[in-house]
CSV table of N, CA and C in Angstrom, one decimal:
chain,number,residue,atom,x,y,z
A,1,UNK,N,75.8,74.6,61.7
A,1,UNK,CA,74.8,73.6,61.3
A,1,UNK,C,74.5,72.8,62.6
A,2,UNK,N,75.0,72.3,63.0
A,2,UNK,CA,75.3,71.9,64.7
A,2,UNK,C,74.2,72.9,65.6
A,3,UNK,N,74.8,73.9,65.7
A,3,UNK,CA,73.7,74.8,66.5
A,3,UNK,C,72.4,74.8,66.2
A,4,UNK,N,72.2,74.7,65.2
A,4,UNK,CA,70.6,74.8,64.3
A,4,UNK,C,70.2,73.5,64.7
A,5,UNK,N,70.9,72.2,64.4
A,5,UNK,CA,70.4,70.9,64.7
A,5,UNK,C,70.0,71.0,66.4
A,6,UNK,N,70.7,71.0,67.2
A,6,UNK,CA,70.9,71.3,68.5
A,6,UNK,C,69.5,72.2,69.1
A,7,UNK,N,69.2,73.5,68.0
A,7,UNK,CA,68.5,74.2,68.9
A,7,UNK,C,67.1,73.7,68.3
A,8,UNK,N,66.6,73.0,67.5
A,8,UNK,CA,65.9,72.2,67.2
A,8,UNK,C,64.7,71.5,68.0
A,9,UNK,N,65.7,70.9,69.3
A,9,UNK,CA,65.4,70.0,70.1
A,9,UNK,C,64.6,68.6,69.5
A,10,UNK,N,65.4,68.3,68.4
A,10,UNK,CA,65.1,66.9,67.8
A,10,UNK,C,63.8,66.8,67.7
A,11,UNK,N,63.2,68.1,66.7
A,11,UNK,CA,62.1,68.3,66.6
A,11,UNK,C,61.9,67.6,65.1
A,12,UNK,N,63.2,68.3,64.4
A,12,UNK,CA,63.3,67.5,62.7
A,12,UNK,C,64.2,66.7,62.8
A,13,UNK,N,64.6,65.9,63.9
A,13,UNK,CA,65.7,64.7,63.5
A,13,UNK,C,65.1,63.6,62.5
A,14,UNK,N,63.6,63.2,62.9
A,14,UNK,CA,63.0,62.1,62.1
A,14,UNK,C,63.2,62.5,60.2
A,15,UNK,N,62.5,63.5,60.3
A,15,UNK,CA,62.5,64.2,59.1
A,15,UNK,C,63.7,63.9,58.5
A,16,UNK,N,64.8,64.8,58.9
A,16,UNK,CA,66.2,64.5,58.0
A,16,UNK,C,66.2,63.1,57.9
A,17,UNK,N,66.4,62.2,59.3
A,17,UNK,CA,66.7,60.8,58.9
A,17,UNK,C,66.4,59.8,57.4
A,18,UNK,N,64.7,60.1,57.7
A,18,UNK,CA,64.3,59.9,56.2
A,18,UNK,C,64.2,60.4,54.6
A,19,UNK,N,64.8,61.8,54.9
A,19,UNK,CA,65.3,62.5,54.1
A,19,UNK,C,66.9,61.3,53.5
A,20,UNK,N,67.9,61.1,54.6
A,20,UNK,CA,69.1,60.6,54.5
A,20,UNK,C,68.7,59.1,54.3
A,21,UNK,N,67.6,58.6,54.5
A,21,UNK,CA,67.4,57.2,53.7
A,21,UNK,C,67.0,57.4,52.7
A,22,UNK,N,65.8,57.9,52.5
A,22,UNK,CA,65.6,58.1,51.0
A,22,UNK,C,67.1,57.9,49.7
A,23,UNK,N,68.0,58.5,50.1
A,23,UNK,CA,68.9,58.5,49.1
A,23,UNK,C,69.9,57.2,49.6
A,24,UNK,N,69.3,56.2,50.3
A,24,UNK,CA,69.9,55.0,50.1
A,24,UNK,C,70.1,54.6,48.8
A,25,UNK,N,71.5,54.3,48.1
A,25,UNK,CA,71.3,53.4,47.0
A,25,UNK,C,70.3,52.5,46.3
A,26,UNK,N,69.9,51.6,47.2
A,26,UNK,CA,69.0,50.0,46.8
A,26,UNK,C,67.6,51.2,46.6
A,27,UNK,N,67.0,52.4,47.2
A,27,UNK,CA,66.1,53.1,47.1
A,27,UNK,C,66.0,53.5,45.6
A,28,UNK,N,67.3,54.5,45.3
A,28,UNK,CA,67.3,54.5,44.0
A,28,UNK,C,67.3,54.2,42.7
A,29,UNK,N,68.3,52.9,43.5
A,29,UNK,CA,67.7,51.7,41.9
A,29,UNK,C,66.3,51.2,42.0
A,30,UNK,N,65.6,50.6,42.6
A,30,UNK,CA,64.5,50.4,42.1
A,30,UNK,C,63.7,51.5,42.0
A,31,UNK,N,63.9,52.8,42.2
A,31,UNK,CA,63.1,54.2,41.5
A,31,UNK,C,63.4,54.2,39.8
A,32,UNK,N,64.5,53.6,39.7
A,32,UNK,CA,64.8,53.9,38.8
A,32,UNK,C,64.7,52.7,37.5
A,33,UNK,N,64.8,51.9,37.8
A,33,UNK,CA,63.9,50.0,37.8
A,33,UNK,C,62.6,49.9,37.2
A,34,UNK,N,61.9,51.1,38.4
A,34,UNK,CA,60.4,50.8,38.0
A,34,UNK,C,60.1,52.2,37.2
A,35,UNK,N,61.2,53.2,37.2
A,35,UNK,CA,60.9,54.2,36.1
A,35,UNK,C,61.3,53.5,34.7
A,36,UNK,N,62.2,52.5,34.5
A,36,UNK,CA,62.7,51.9,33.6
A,36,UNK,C,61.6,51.1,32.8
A,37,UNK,N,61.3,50.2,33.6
A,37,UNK,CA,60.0,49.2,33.0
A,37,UNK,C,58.6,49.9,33.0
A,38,UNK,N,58.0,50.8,33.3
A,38,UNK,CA,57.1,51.0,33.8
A,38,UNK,C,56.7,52.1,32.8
A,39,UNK,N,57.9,52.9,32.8
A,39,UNK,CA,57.1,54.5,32.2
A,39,UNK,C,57.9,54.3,30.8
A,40,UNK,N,59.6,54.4,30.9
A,40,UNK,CA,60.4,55.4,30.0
A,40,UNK,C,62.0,54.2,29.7
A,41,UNK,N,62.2,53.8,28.8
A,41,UNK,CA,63.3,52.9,29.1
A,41,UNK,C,64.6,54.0,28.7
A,42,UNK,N,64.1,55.0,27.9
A,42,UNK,CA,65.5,55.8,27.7
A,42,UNK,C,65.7,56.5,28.7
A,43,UNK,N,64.3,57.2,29.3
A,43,UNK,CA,64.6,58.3,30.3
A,43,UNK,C,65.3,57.2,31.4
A,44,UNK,N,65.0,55.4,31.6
A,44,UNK,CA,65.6,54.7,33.4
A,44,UNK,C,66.9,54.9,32.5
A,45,UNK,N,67.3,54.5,31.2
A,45,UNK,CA,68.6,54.2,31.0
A,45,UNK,C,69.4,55.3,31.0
A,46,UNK,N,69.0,56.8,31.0
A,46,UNK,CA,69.5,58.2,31.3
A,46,UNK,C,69.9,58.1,32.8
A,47,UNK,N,68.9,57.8,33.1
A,47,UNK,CA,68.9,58.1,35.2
A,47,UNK,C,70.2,57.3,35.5
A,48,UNK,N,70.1,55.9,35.2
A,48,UNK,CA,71.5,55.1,35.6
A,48,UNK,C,72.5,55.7,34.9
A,49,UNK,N,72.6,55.9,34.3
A,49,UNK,CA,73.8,56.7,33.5
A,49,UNK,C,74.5,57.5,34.5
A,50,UNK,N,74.0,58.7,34.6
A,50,UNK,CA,73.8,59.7,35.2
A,50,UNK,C,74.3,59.6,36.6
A,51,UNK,N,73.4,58.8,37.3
A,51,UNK,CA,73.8,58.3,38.7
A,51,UNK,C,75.3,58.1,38.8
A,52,UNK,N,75.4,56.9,37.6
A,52,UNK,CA,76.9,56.0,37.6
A,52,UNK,C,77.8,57.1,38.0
A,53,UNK,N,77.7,57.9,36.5
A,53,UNK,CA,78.8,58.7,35.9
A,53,UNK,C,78.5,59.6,37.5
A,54,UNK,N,78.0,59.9,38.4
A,54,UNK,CA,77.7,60.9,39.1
A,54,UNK,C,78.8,60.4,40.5
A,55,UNK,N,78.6,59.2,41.1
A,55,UNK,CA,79.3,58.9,41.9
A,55,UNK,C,80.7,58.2,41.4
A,56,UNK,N,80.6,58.2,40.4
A,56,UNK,CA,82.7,57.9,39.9
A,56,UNK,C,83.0,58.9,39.9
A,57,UNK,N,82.1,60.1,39.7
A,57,UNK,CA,83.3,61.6,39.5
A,57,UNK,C,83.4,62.0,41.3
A,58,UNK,N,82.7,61.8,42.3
A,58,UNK,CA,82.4,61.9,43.2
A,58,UNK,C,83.6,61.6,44.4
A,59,UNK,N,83.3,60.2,44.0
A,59,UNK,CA,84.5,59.3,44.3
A,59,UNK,C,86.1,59.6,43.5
A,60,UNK,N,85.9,60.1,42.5
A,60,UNK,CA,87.5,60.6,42.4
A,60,UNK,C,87.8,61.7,42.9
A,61,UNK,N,86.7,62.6,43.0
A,61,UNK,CA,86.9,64.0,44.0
A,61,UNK,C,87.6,63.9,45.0
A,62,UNK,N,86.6,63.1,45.9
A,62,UNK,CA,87.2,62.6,47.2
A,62,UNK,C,88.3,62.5,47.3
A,63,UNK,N,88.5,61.1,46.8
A,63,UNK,CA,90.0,60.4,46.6
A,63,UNK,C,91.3,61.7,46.6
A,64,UNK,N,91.3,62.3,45.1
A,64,UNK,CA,92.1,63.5,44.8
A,64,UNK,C,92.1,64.7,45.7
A,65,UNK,N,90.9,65.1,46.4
A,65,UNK,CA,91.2,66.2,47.4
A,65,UNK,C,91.4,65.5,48.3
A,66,UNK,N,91.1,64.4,49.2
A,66,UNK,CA,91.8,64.1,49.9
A,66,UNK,C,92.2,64.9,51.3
A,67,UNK,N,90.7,65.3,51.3
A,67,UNK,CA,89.6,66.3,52.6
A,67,UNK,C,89.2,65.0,53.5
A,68,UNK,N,89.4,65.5,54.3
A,68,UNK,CA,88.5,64.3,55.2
A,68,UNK,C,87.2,64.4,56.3
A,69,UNK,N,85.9,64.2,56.2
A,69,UNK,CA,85.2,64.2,57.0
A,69,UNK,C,85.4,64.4,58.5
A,70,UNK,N,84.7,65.8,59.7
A,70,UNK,CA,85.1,65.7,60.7
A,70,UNK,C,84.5,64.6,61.4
């Protein structure tokens, strides 16, 4: 993955970056905020759900495998 980024010549660094913000948290709640009030209150109250339940199972992965980022 490294090599691919590298041989690139920081042609798509921007791209990912905003790729990797987009999925900032505070991004997602208010996606999910204004899907809430706006369109669908069962479908925002699914999305949080979901999310929640999505990063507790995530975070216990982690935790339990207990892999560590290089």
């Amino acid at each position: 993955m490294q090599g691919l980024r590298e041989a690139s010549g920081g042609f798509f660094d921007q791209f990912f970056m905003s790729c990797t913000e987009f999925g900032n948290i505070h991004i997602i709640l208010f996606l999910i905020g204004v899907l809430y009030w706006c369109y669908d209150k069962k479908l925002g109250e699914y999305m949080l759900l979901s999310m929640a339940i999505a990063r507790i199972l995530n975070s216990f992965t982690k935790l339990t495998a207990c892999i560590y980022r290089p």
